[in-house]
Amino acid sequence: MILSVLSSPALVSGLMVAQDKNSVHSVMFPILVFRDTLGLLLLLGLDVSAMMFPVVHIGDIDVSFLFVVMMFHIQIAEICEEVLRYLPVSGIIGLILWWEMFFILDNETIPLLPTQRNTTSLRYTVYAGKVRSWTNLETLGNLLYTYYFVWFLLPSLILLVAMIGAIVLTMHRTTKVKRQDIFRRNAIDFRRTIMRRTTDPLTIY
Amino acid sequence: LWILAPILTLVLGITIGVLVIVWLEREISAGLQQRIGPEYAGPLGVLQALADGTKLLFKENLFPSRGDTRLFSIGPAIAVVSTLLSYSVIPFAYRFVLSDLSMGVFLWIAISSIVPIGLLMSGYGSNNKYSFLGGLRAAAQSISYEIPLTLCVLSISLRAIRFDIVEAQSKYGFWGWNLWRQPIGFIIFLISSLAECERLPFDLPEAEEELVAGYQTEYSGIKFGLFYVASYLNLLVSSLFVTVLYLGGWNIFIPYIFMTEFLEINNVGRVFGITIARWTLPRLRMDQLLNLGWKFLLPISLGNLLLTTSSQLLSL
C-alpha cells in the first residue's frame, strides 16, 4: 500500500512537470518526484542512496533549475503552443526509456544484457560464512573509494569543468567598476591624505 | 504505535526548548544592549515566546493577491518541517535517540538541503521583486554553506571508526572532545551552521526587512510565525549538532557521574555563545558572505579533511 502511495504521486508529478504552464511549478514538481522516489528507495532499504536524493537532487539540482527558471526571462508564448505535435519524437524517446527499464527489471527471464548464464550456481553458495553486517554506507564507501575510485574522481573533474564553464560563459569583465582594496584602505595614513590649507576666516561661508 | 510517545516527548521538548531559546535571546540581547528584556509575559518574561506566538496566531493571514498562493502557503511549511525532521536523529543521552540510524548526521545534512526550496518558494510566491531576490539570496547562502558543513562532518566521521562519534569522545573526558582534535573543523562547522540557519552575522535574508526586503516580507500572521519558529528551531538543531559532534555529546568533563547527562547542559553554553555572536558582530554583505563560504571556508574545510586523513594514515 505504501508503494502505491509513494509511486503514484511520483508518476503524476512527473507528468505534471511537462504539463504545467507555469514554469516555476514545473520545476517544483520534480521535488515531489524526488521525494517519492526517496521514499521508494527507503522502502528498498537503500538508506544512503535515499539520503543522496535530498542533498544532490533536491538541494542542488532542483535549486539550480529554480534559479535558472526564476532569473531568466522565459517567453510565455512558447508555453501556450500545442504540445501534441511533439508526440512522434517524444514517443520514440519514451519507448526507448521504457524499454531500458525492462533491461534491469526482468533480466533473469528476458536476458537482454550479457550477464552470466550460470545463474543457478548462485543458489548453492554457503551464506553462513558470508554474513557480515555492513551498513549500506560502509559498503558504498568500501567500493567507491578503493575499486571504483577512478569513476569517483572523473565526475568530480567533469563537475569542475562544468562549473568553470558556467562561470566563463557568463562572466563579463567590467573595467569601470570601482572596487575597494581593503588592505590598502586600512593602510592609509591620515597625515598624508588631509591636505593643509590656510583658510581666510573672513571668507568662510 | 508506541512510537508516538517518544515522538510526542521529543516534540514537547523541542517546543519548550524553542520557548527557552527565544526568551534567552531576548534576555541576552537585552543584557548586551544594556536594557531590560521581556518582563511582562510571565515571571521574568519567560512566556514571551508564547505571547509572540499567540499574537501571530491572531494576526490576519495575508495572501498576496497576484502571487502564487499555493507556493506562498507551502514555503514556510517546508522550511519548518525539514528542520523538525532533523531532530529525530539527535542523541540526547546514551541510545536516547528517536531513530538510531547509522547515518543520522547525514540525514540532517540531507534534510537541511531541502530548506532552500522552501525559501525559494516563499520568495517567489510573494508578488514582490525584492522578496523574490531576497529568497534567491537566502537560497544561495544556504546551499553554499552546506558544503563546508558536510566536509567538517566528514572529517569528524573519519576519526570515528563506526559512527560512534560521541562514544569515542567519552574516553578521555574533557580532553577527548572532538574540539581539541579538530579545532579548525569546529570553527568552520560553527560558522557554517550559523550561516545555514541564517543567524547573525549572516543575517541578510532576515534583516533585509530592515534594509530592502527579505523573502519574509509579505508574510504575516502564523506563516511569519512559522518562519520565526523555523529560525529558532534551526538554531537549536545546529547547536545540538555542534555539541554532539564536537563538544562531547552528553559527557561533561566530570567523568564519575553515573547519571546519564543530558545534552542540554552542554548545549546551553553553545546557544549562549551564538546569541552573543548575533548581537556583537556586524552583518556581512551578500557578496562578502558568499565569498567567505566558497573562497575561504571551503578550501579550509578541504584542508581540514586532508589533515584528518593524513593523520589517520600516519597513526594507523
Short mmCIF file of C-alpha atoms in Angstrom, two decimals:
data_model
loop_
_atom_site.label_atom_id
_atom_site.label_comp_id
_atom_site.label_asym_id
_atom_site.label_seq_id
_atom_site.Cartn_x
_atom_site.Cartn_y
_atom_site.Cartn_z
CA MET A 1 0.00 0.00 0.00
CA ILE A 2 2.85 2.30 0.83
CA LEU A 3 4.34 1.53 -2.54
CA SER A 4 1.30 2.83 -4.36
CA VAL A 5 1.07 5.80 -2.03
CA LEU A 6 4.58 6.73 -2.98
CA SER A 7 4.79 5.71 -6.58
CA SER A 8 1.59 7.17 -7.94
CA PRO A 9 2.36 10.75 -6.90
CA ALA A 10 5.78 10.23 -8.42
CA LEU A 11 4.27 9.32 -11.77
CA VAL A 12 1.68 12.04 -11.62
CA SER A 13 4.20 14.67 -10.68
CA GLY A 14 6.42 13.53 -13.49
CA LEU A 15 3.57 14.11 -15.90
CA MET A 16 2.81 17.46 -14.36
CA VAL A 17 6.37 18.58 -14.96
CA ALA A 18 5.77 18.56 -18.65
CA GLN A 19 2.20 19.70 -18.48
CA ASP A 20 2.19 22.69 -16.24
CA LYS A 21 2.24 26.01 -17.96
CA ASN A 22 3.76 27.88 -15.12
CA SER A 23 7.45 27.20 -15.38
CA VAL A 24 8.11 27.55 -11.69
CA HIS A 25 5.50 24.92 -10.93
CA SER A 26 7.05 22.61 -13.44
CA VAL A 27 10.31 22.85 -11.55
CA MET A 28 8.57 22.32 -8.22
CA PHE A 29 7.05 19.06 -9.32
CA PRO A 30 10.40 17.31 -9.61
CA ILE A 31 10.73 17.93 -5.89
CA LEU A 32 7.68 15.75 -5.40
CA VAL A 33 9.09 13.19 -7.77
CA PHE A 34 12.36 13.10 -5.88
CA ARG A 35 10.60 12.83 -2.59
CA ASP A 36 8.52 9.91 -3.70
CA THR A 37 11.46 8.06 -5.19
CA LEU A 38 13.30 8.76 -1.98
CA GLY A 39 10.51 7.03 -0.14
CA LEU A 40 10.70 4.13 -2.56
CA LEU A 41 14.43 3.82 -2.03
CA LEU A 42 13.93 3.86 1.70
CA LEU A 43 11.42 1.07 1.34
CA LEU A 44 14.02 -0.89 -0.56
CA GLY A 45 16.41 -0.38 2.29
CA LEU A 46 18.93 1.72 0.44
CA ASP A 47 19.40 4.37 3.03
CA VAL A 48 22.46 6.04 1.59
CA SER A 49 21.09 6.41 -1.90
CA ALA A 50 17.90 7.72 -0.38
CA MET A 51 19.84 10.32 1.53
CA MET A 52 21.72 11.31 -1.57
CA PHE A 53 18.45 12.36 -3.11
CA PRO A 54 17.75 15.42 -0.96
CA VAL A 55 21.34 16.51 -0.92
CA VAL A 56 22.07 16.20 -4.58
CA HIS A 57 18.82 16.20 -6.43
CA ILE A 58 16.54 18.39 -4.39
CA GLY A 59 19.09 20.59 -2.75
CA ASP A 60 21.36 21.24 -5.66
CA ILE A 61 19.90 20.24 -8.99
CA ASP A 62 16.42 21.47 -8.31
CA VAL A 63 17.67 24.67 -6.71
CA SER A 64 19.79 25.28 -9.80
CA PHE A 65 16.79 24.72 -12.01
CA LEU A 66 14.79 27.09 -9.88
CA PHE A 67 17.49 29.71 -10.15
CA VAL A 68 17.51 29.34 -13.92
CA VAL A 69 13.75 29.46 -14.24
CA MET A 70 13.30 32.31 -11.88
CA MET A 71 16.10 34.51 -13.04
CA PHE A 72 15.99 34.09 -16.76
CA HIS A 73 13.28 35.54 -18.84
CA ILE A 74 11.31 32.70 -20.31
CA GLN A 75 8.94 33.62 -23.09
CA ILE A 76 5.43 32.72 -22.20
CA ALA A 77 4.38 32.46 -25.79
CA GLU A 78 6.35 29.28 -26.14
CA ILE A 79 4.44 27.56 -23.43
CA CYS A 80 0.98 28.01 -24.86
CA GLU A 81 1.65 26.23 -28.09
CA GLU A 82 0.43 22.78 -28.87
CA VAL A 83 2.26 20.02 -27.22
CA LEU A 84 0.84 17.15 -29.22
CA ARG A 85 2.93 17.79 -32.27
CA TYR A 86 5.95 16.59 -30.38
CA LEU A 87 4.35 13.20 -29.92
CA PRO A 88 6.25 11.14 -32.55
CA VAL A 89 9.73 12.03 -31.37
CA SER A 90 8.90 12.11 -27.71
CA GLY A 91 7.02 8.87 -28.07
CA ILE A 92 10.07 7.17 -29.52
CA ILE A 93 12.29 8.51 -26.72
CA GLY A 94 9.76 7.47 -24.14
CA LEU A 95 9.58 3.98 -25.59
CA ILE A 96 13.37 3.68 -25.53
CA LEU A 97 13.49 4.67 -21.89
CA TRP A 98 10.67 2.33 -21.03
CA TRP A 99 12.44 -0.47 -22.81
CA GLU A 100 15.62 0.29 -20.88
CA MET A 101 13.69 -0.18 -17.68
CA PHE A 102 12.98 -3.73 -18.68
CA PHE A 103 16.65 -4.41 -19.14
CA ILE A 104 17.13 -4.03 -15.47
CA LEU A 105 13.91 -5.31 -14.07
CA ASP A 106 13.48 -8.59 -15.79
CA ASN A 107 16.97 -9.61 -16.55
CA GLU A 108 16.58 -13.21 -15.43
CA THR A 109 13.68 -14.14 -17.61
CA ILE A 110 14.42 -11.87 -20.53
CA PRO A 111 18.18 -11.93 -20.82
CA LEU A 112 18.84 -8.87 -22.89
CA LEU A 113 22.09 -7.92 -21.27
CA PRO A 114 25.01 -10.32 -21.49
CA THR A 115 25.08 -11.49 -17.90
CA GLN A 116 26.48 -14.78 -16.77
CA ARG A 117 24.34 -17.66 -17.89
CA ASN A 118 25.01 -19.95 -14.98
CA THR A 119 22.69 -18.19 -12.64
CA THR A 120 21.66 -21.38 -10.92
CA SER A 121 25.03 -21.74 -9.27
CA LEU A 122 24.27 -18.79 -7.06
CA ARG A 123 21.81 -20.78 -5.07
CA TYR A 124 24.43 -23.10 -3.66
CA THR A 125 26.79 -20.69 -2.02
CA VAL A 126 27.14 -21.12 1.68
CA TYR A 127 25.83 -17.95 3.09
CA ALA A 128 26.66 -18.59 6.69
CA GLY A 129 30.26 -17.77 6.13
CA LYS A 130 29.45 -14.67 4.24
CA VAL A 131 27.30 -12.94 6.77
CA ARG A 132 28.92 -9.71 7.71
CA SER A 133 26.62 -6.95 8.63
CA TRP A 134 27.88 -3.88 7.00
CA THR A 135 25.75 -0.87 6.68
CA ASN A 136 24.92 0.46 3.30
CA LEU A 137 27.21 3.36 3.83
CA GLU A 138 30.15 1.14 4.66
CA THR A 139 29.74 -0.97 1.57
CA LEU A 140 29.42 2.04 -0.65
CA GLY A 141 32.47 3.63 0.86
CA ASN A 142 34.45 0.46 0.63
CA LEU A 143 33.77 0.01 -3.04
CA LEU A 144 33.65 3.56 -4.19
CA TYR A 145 36.92 4.69 -2.74
CA THR A 146 39.02 1.64 -3.44
CA TYR A 147 37.93 -0.24 -6.51
CA TYR A 148 35.99 2.37 -8.36
CA PHE A 149 37.90 5.45 -7.36
CA VAL A 150 38.53 6.46 -10.95
CA TRP A 151 34.83 6.72 -11.52
CA PHE A 152 34.57 8.74 -8.38
CA LEU A 153 37.24 11.20 -9.45
CA LEU A 154 36.06 11.56 -13.01
CA PRO A 155 32.64 13.05 -12.16
CA SER A 156 34.32 15.49 -9.87
CA LEU A 157 36.53 16.61 -12.74
CA ILE A 158 33.52 16.85 -15.01
CA LEU A 159 31.71 18.93 -12.43
CA LEU A 160 34.71 21.18 -12.07
CA VAL A 161 34.79 21.73 -15.81
CA ALA A 162 31.07 22.44 -15.82
CA MET A 163 31.43 24.95 -13.03
CA ILE A 164 34.28 26.75 -14.70
CA GLY A 165 32.41 26.66 -17.98
CA ALA A 166 29.36 28.26 -16.44
CA ILE A 167 31.44 30.97 -14.88
CA VAL A 168 33.39 31.65 -18.04
CA LEU A 169 30.29 31.79 -20.17
CA THR A 170 28.51 34.30 -18.04
CA MET A 171 31.29 36.49 -16.80
CA HIS A 172 31.80 39.80 -18.48
CA ARG A 173 34.66 41.85 -17.35
CA THR A 174 33.76 45.34 -16.37
CA THR A 175 36.72 47.60 -16.14
CA LYS A 176 34.87 50.61 -14.96
CA VAL A 177 33.66 49.22 -11.66
CA LYS A 178 35.35 50.83 -8.74
CA ARG A 179 36.40 48.30 -6.21
CA GLN A 180 37.89 48.79 -2.82
CA ASP A 181 41.07 47.17 -1.80
CA ILE A 182 40.54 46.72 1.89
CA PHE A 183 44.14 46.33 2.87
CA ARG A 184 45.14 49.45 1.08
CA ARG A 185 42.28 51.29 2.62
CA ASN A 186 43.28 50.27 6.06
CA ALA A 187 46.86 51.30 5.48
CA ILE A 188 46.06 54.88 4.66
CA ASP A 189 47.71 57.29 6.99
CA PHE A 190 45.58 60.32 7.63
CA ARG A 191 48.52 62.61 7.96
CA ARG A 192 49.26 62.17 4.33
CA THR A 193 45.76 62.41 2.98
CA ILE A 194 44.42 65.52 4.54
CA MET A 195 45.98 68.50 2.94
CA ARG A 196 46.76 71.56 4.87
CA ARG A 197 45.45 74.78 3.52
CA THR A 198 45.30 78.16 5.10
CA THR A 199 41.79 79.41 5.31
CA ASP A 200 40.80 83.03 5.37
CA PRO A 201 38.49 83.45 8.34
CA LEU A 202 36.56 86.24 6.69
CA THR A 203 35.54 84.41 3.59
CA ILE A 204 34.27 81.21 5.07
CA TYR A 205 30.69 80.71 4.11
CA LEU B 1 2.05 2.58 17.53
CA TRP B 2 4.10 3.02 20.66
CA ILE B 3 6.44 5.21 18.68
CA LEU B 4 4.05 8.11 19.18
CA ALA B 5 5.00 8.51 22.81
CA PRO B 6 8.69 9.24 22.20
CA ILE B 7 7.77 11.47 19.29
CA LEU B 8 5.43 13.47 21.46
CA THR B 9 8.03 13.74 24.19
CA LEU B 10 10.53 14.99 21.69
CA VAL B 11 8.15 17.49 20.20
CA LEU B 12 7.29 18.74 23.66
CA GLY B 13 10.94 19.03 24.49
CA ILE B 14 11.60 20.92 21.30
CA THR B 15 8.76 23.32 21.93
CA ILE B 16 9.97 24.05 25.40
CA GLY B 17 13.46 24.40 24.03
CA VAL B 18 12.32 26.94 21.48
CA LEU B 19 10.49 28.91 24.13
CA VAL B 20 13.57 28.91 26.28
CA ILE B 21 15.74 29.99 23.39
CA VAL B 22 13.50 32.85 22.41
CA TRP B 23 13.48 34.05 25.97
CA LEU B 24 17.22 33.59 26.28
CA GLU B 25 17.78 35.53 23.13
CA ARG B 26 15.69 38.41 24.32
CA GLU B 27 17.36 38.49 27.70
CA ILE B 28 20.87 38.12 26.35
CA SER B 29 20.37 40.73 23.70
CA ALA B 30 18.90 42.99 26.31
CA GLY B 31 21.86 42.46 28.52
CA LEU B 32 24.25 43.15 25.67
CA GLN B 33 22.42 46.27 24.71
CA GLN B 34 22.11 47.31 28.34
CA ARG B 35 18.41 47.33 28.60
CA ILE B 36 15.83 45.23 30.36
CA GLY B 37 14.47 42.34 28.39
CA PRO B 38 10.97 40.94 28.44
CA GLU B 39 9.35 41.20 31.82
CA TYR B 40 5.64 41.37 31.25
CA ALA B 41 4.78 37.96 29.94
CA GLY B 42 5.04 35.55 32.81
CA PRO B 43 7.52 35.82 35.63
CA LEU B 44 10.77 37.27 34.33
CA GLY B 45 9.28 37.23 30.88
CA VAL B 46 9.60 33.51 30.39
CA LEU B 47 6.39 33.16 28.44
CA GLN B 48 7.44 35.77 25.92
CA ALA B 49 7.62 33.30 23.10
CA LEU B 50 4.13 32.08 23.83
CA ALA B 51 2.91 35.64 23.79
CA ASP B 52 4.59 36.18 20.46
CA GLY B 53 3.07 33.05 19.05
CA THR B 54 -0.40 33.94 20.21
CA LYS B 55 -0.11 37.39 18.74
CA LEU B 56 0.95 35.95 15.43
CA LEU B 57 -1.90 33.48 15.51
CA PHE B 58 -4.41 36.21 15.80
CA LYS B 59 -3.00 38.40 13.10
CA GLU B 60 -4.60 38.49 9.73
CA ASN B 61 -3.23 35.93 7.37
CA LEU B 62 -2.48 37.84 4.22
CA PHE B 63 -2.11 36.38 0.78
CA PRO B 64 -0.60 38.48 -1.98
CA SER B 65 -3.35 38.86 -4.49
CA ARG B 66 -1.41 38.10 -7.62
CA GLY B 67 1.27 35.95 -6.19
CA ASP B 68 1.28 32.22 -6.33
CA THR B 69 -0.94 31.31 -3.43
CA ARG B 70 -0.10 27.66 -3.14
CA LEU B 71 3.63 28.15 -3.19
CA PHE B 72 3.28 31.04 -0.80
CA SER B 73 1.49 28.85 1.71
CA ILE B 74 3.70 25.83 1.36
CA GLY B 75 7.01 27.68 1.55
CA PRO B 76 7.28 28.25 5.30
CA ALA B 77 5.86 24.82 5.95
CA ILE B 78 8.68 23.16 4.08
CA ALA B 79 11.28 25.13 5.96
CA VAL B 80 9.81 24.18 9.33
CA VAL B 81 9.09 20.55 8.53
CA SER B 82 12.59 19.85 7.32
CA THR B 83 14.09 21.39 10.40
CA LEU B 84 11.82 19.46 12.70
CA LEU B 85 12.62 16.19 10.96
CA SER B 86 16.26 16.51 11.76
CA TYR B 87 15.52 16.48 15.46
CA SER B 88 14.80 12.81 15.24
CA VAL B 89 18.44 11.86 14.91
CA ILE B 90 19.95 13.83 17.74
CA PRO B 91 21.11 11.62 20.58
CA PHE B 92 20.20 13.17 23.86
CA ALA B 93 21.89 10.59 26.00
CA TYR B 94 23.22 7.11 25.52
CA ARG B 95 20.90 5.47 22.98
CA PHE B 96 18.33 8.10 23.82
CA VAL B 97 17.69 8.96 20.24
CA LEU B 98 14.44 8.81 18.39
CA SER B 99 15.74 6.95 15.39
CA ASP B 100 19.01 5.18 15.77
CA LEU B 101 20.17 5.40 12.20
CA SER B 102 23.67 4.52 11.36
CA MET B 103 23.95 7.66 9.33
CA GLY B 104 22.00 10.10 11.38
CA VAL B 105 24.20 13.07 10.73
CA PHE B 106 23.90 12.52 7.03
CA LEU B 107 20.16 12.71 7.41
CA TRP B 108 20.50 16.14 8.94
CA ILE B 109 22.65 17.32 6.06
CA ALA B 110 20.27 15.82 3.54
CA ILE B 111 17.22 17.38 5.09
CA SER B 112 18.79 20.77 5.53
CA SER B 113 19.26 20.76 1.77
CA ILE B 114 15.50 20.96 1.38
CA VAL B 115 15.27 24.25 3.25
CA PRO B 116 16.40 26.43 0.29
CA ILE B 117 13.47 25.10 -1.71
CA GLY B 118 11.09 26.46 0.91
CA LEU B 119 12.84 29.80 0.85
CA LEU B 120 12.69 29.98 -2.93
CA MET B 121 9.04 29.08 -2.93
CA SER B 122 8.17 31.73 -0.42
CA GLY B 123 10.24 34.33 -2.19
CA TYR B 124 8.60 33.54 -5.49
CA GLY B 125 5.09 33.29 -4.17
CA SER B 126 5.04 36.78 -2.77
CA ASN B 127 4.45 39.03 -5.69
CA ASN B 128 7.31 41.27 -4.80
CA LYS B 129 10.54 41.82 -6.69
CA TYR B 130 12.56 42.36 -3.60
CA SER B 131 11.34 39.42 -1.64
CA PHE B 132 11.97 37.29 -4.71
CA LEU B 133 15.55 38.47 -4.85
CA GLY B 134 15.82 38.02 -1.13
CA GLY B 135 14.64 34.46 -1.46
CA LEU B 136 17.21 33.80 -4.15
CA ARG B 137 19.93 35.23 -1.99
CA ALA B 138 18.84 33.24 1.01
CA ALA B 139 18.81 30.04 -1.01
CA ALA B 140 22.23 30.80 -2.45
CA GLN B 141 23.60 31.38 1.02
CA SER B 142 22.02 28.22 2.31
CA ILE B 143 23.35 25.96 -0.38
CA SER B 144 26.79 27.45 -0.38
CA TYR B 145 27.35 26.83 3.30
CA GLU B 146 26.22 23.24 3.17
CA ILE B 147 29.48 22.17 1.63
CA PRO B 148 31.91 23.23 4.37
CA LEU B 149 29.39 21.80 6.82
CA THR B 150 29.40 18.44 5.10
CA LEU B 151 33.15 18.38 4.82
CA CYS B 152 33.60 19.06 8.51
CA VAL B 153 31.15 16.33 9.39
CA LEU B 154 33.08 14.07 7.06
CA SER B 155 36.34 14.76 8.79
CA ILE B 156 34.72 14.05 12.13
CA SER B 157 33.35 10.75 10.98
CA LEU B 158 36.72 9.80 9.58
CA ARG B 159 38.05 9.81 13.07
CA ALA B 160 35.24 7.72 14.44
CA ILE B 161 35.51 4.25 13.05
CA ARG B 162 31.99 3.09 13.28
CA PHE B 163 29.87 6.21 13.72
CA ASP B 164 30.15 6.11 17.44
CA ILE B 165 31.14 9.65 17.33
CA VAL B 166 30.03 10.55 20.76
CA GLU B 167 31.21 7.44 22.49
CA ALA B 168 34.66 7.88 21.06
CA GLN B 169 34.76 11.17 22.78
CA SER B 170 33.89 9.76 26.12
CA LYS B 171 37.20 8.09 26.70
CA TYR B 172 39.20 10.95 27.96
CA GLY B 173 36.54 13.12 29.46
CA PHE B 174 37.13 16.72 28.81
CA TRP B 175 40.21 16.28 26.72
CA GLY B 176 38.62 13.70 24.49
CA TRP B 177 36.28 16.13 22.91
CA ASN B 178 36.49 16.48 19.22
CA LEU B 179 37.01 20.13 19.77
CA TRP B 180 40.63 19.57 20.60
CA ARG B 181 41.17 17.06 17.86
CA GLN B 182 39.77 19.34 15.21
CA PRO B 183 39.74 22.96 16.24
CA ILE B 184 39.65 24.23 12.68
CA GLY B 185 36.75 21.97 11.88
CA PHE B 186 34.92 23.21 14.94
CA ILE B 187 35.20 26.82 13.90
CA ILE B 188 34.19 26.08 10.34
CA PHE B 189 31.27 23.97 11.46
CA LEU B 190 30.12 26.69 13.78
CA ILE B 191 30.28 29.35 11.12
CA SER B 192 28.63 27.17 8.50
CA SER B 193 25.81 26.12 10.76
CA LEU B 194 25.22 29.72 11.72
CA ALA B 195 25.02 30.56 8.06
CA GLU B 196 22.70 27.66 7.40
CA CYS B 197 20.13 28.88 9.84
CA GLU B 198 20.57 32.47 8.79
CA ARG B 199 21.62 33.84 12.07
CA LEU B 200 23.89 36.70 12.51
CA PRO B 201 26.32 37.54 11.12
CA PHE B 202 24.75 36.02 8.06
CA ASP B 203 21.51 37.67 8.64
CA LEU B 204 20.83 39.04 5.22
CA PRO B 205 17.55 37.28 4.43
CA GLU B 206 16.06 38.05 7.80
CA ALA B 207 17.12 41.56 8.39
CA GLU B 208 16.59 42.52 4.86
CA GLU B 209 13.23 43.52 6.05
CA GLU B 210 15.01 46.35 7.63
CA LEU B 211 17.16 47.01 4.64
CA VAL B 212 15.24 46.33 1.46
CA ALA B 213 13.00 43.31 1.72
CA GLY B 214 13.53 39.72 2.53
CA TYR B 215 11.59 36.73 1.47
CA GLN B 216 9.63 37.10 4.68
CA THR B 217 8.17 40.49 3.87
CA GLU B 218 4.78 39.53 2.58
CA TYR B 219 4.19 37.13 5.39
CA SER B 220 2.07 37.96 8.36
CA GLY B 221 0.26 36.00 10.94
CA ILE B 222 1.10 32.46 11.60
CA LYS B 223 3.09 31.97 8.41
CA PHE B 224 5.54 34.53 9.63
CA GLY B 225 5.36 32.77 12.93
CA LEU B 226 6.42 29.61 11.15
CA PHE B 227 9.45 31.34 9.71
CA TYR B 228 10.23 32.81 13.08
CA VAL B 229 9.98 29.43 14.74
CA ALA B 230 11.93 27.79 11.94
CA SER B 231 14.80 30.14 12.57
CA TYR B 232 14.99 29.22 16.22
CA LEU B 233 14.43 25.56 15.54
CA ASN B 234 17.28 25.57 13.11
CA LEU B 235 19.41 27.34 15.66
CA LEU B 236 18.61 24.70 18.24
CA VAL B 237 19.31 21.84 15.90
CA SER B 238 22.58 23.32 14.75
CA SER B 239 23.79 23.95 18.25
CA LEU B 240 22.78 20.46 19.29
CA PHE B 241 24.75 19.04 16.43
CA VAL B 242 27.74 21.16 17.29
CA THR B 243 27.54 19.80 20.79
CA VAL B 244 27.14 16.21 19.67
CA LEU B 245 29.92 16.29 17.15
CA TYR B 246 32.46 18.49 18.75
CA LEU B 247 31.76 19.07 22.36
CA GLY B 248 31.42 15.57 23.63
CA GLY B 249 27.73 14.99 23.34
CA TRP B 250 26.30 14.10 26.62
CA ASN B 251 29.51 13.73 28.52
CA ILE B 252 30.63 16.65 30.52
CA PHE B 253 34.08 16.65 31.85
CA ILE B 254 33.17 15.23 35.21
CA PRO B 255 33.81 11.59 34.48
CA TYR B 256 32.43 9.97 37.57
CA ILE B 257 28.79 10.83 37.43
CA PHE B 258 26.70 7.81 36.75
CA MET B 259 23.54 9.63 35.90
CA THR B 260 23.01 10.00 32.21
CA GLU B 261 23.94 13.51 31.44
CA PHE B 262 21.70 15.21 29.07
CA LEU B 263 22.79 17.07 26.05
CA GLU B 264 21.10 20.25 27.03
CA ILE B 265 23.51 21.12 29.77
CA ASN B 266 26.25 21.09 27.24
CA ASN B 267 24.15 22.89 24.79
CA VAL B 268 23.12 25.97 26.64
CA GLY B 269 26.62 27.32 26.55
CA ARG B 270 26.61 26.91 22.81
CA VAL B 271 23.32 28.74 22.38
CA PHE B 272 24.57 31.46 24.63
CA GLY B 273 27.66 31.89 22.52
CA ILE B 274 25.65 32.01 19.32
CA THR B 275 23.29 34.61 20.66
CA ILE B 276 26.16 36.76 21.82
CA ALA B 277 27.65 36.44 18.36
CA ARG B 278 24.43 37.64 16.87
CA TRP B 279 24.39 40.87 18.71
CA THR B 280 28.03 41.74 18.61
CA LEU B 281 29.09 41.10 15.07
CA PRO B 282 28.12 43.25 12.11
CA ARG B 283 26.20 41.77 9.29
CA LEU B 284 28.01 40.53 6.26
CA ARG B 285 27.04 41.81 2.85
CA MET B 286 25.87 39.22 0.42
CA ASP B 287 28.91 39.02 -1.75
CA GLN B 288 31.17 39.01 1.25
CA LEU B 289 29.09 36.21 2.63
CA LEU B 290 29.32 34.06 -0.46
CA ASN B 291 32.94 34.98 -0.74
CA LEU B 292 33.50 33.68 2.74
CA GLY B 293 31.68 30.49 2.01
CA TRP B 294 33.20 29.48 -1.24
CA LYS B 295 36.61 31.01 -1.24
CA PHE B 296 37.52 30.80 2.37
CA LEU B 297 35.67 28.13 4.24
CA LEU B 298 35.56 25.55 1.51
CA PRO B 299 39.33 25.36 0.96
CA ILE B 300 39.94 25.40 4.68
CA SER B 301 37.49 22.59 5.26
CA LEU B 302 39.10 20.63 2.45
CA GLY B 303 42.43 21.24 4.10
CA ASN B 304 40.95 20.05 7.36
CA LEU B 305 39.81 16.88 5.65
CA LEU B 306 43.25 16.40 4.22
CA LEU B 307 44.83 16.87 7.61
CA THR B 308 42.46 14.40 9.18
CA THR B 309 43.04 11.79 6.55
CA SER B 310 46.78 12.17 6.71
CA SER B 311 46.79 11.91 10.46
CA GLN B 312 44.65 8.81 10.22
CA LEU B 313 47.10 7.32 7.79
CA LEU B 314 50.10 8.16 9.87
CA SER B 315 48.74 6.82 13.10
CA LEU B 316 47.35 3.57 11.78
#
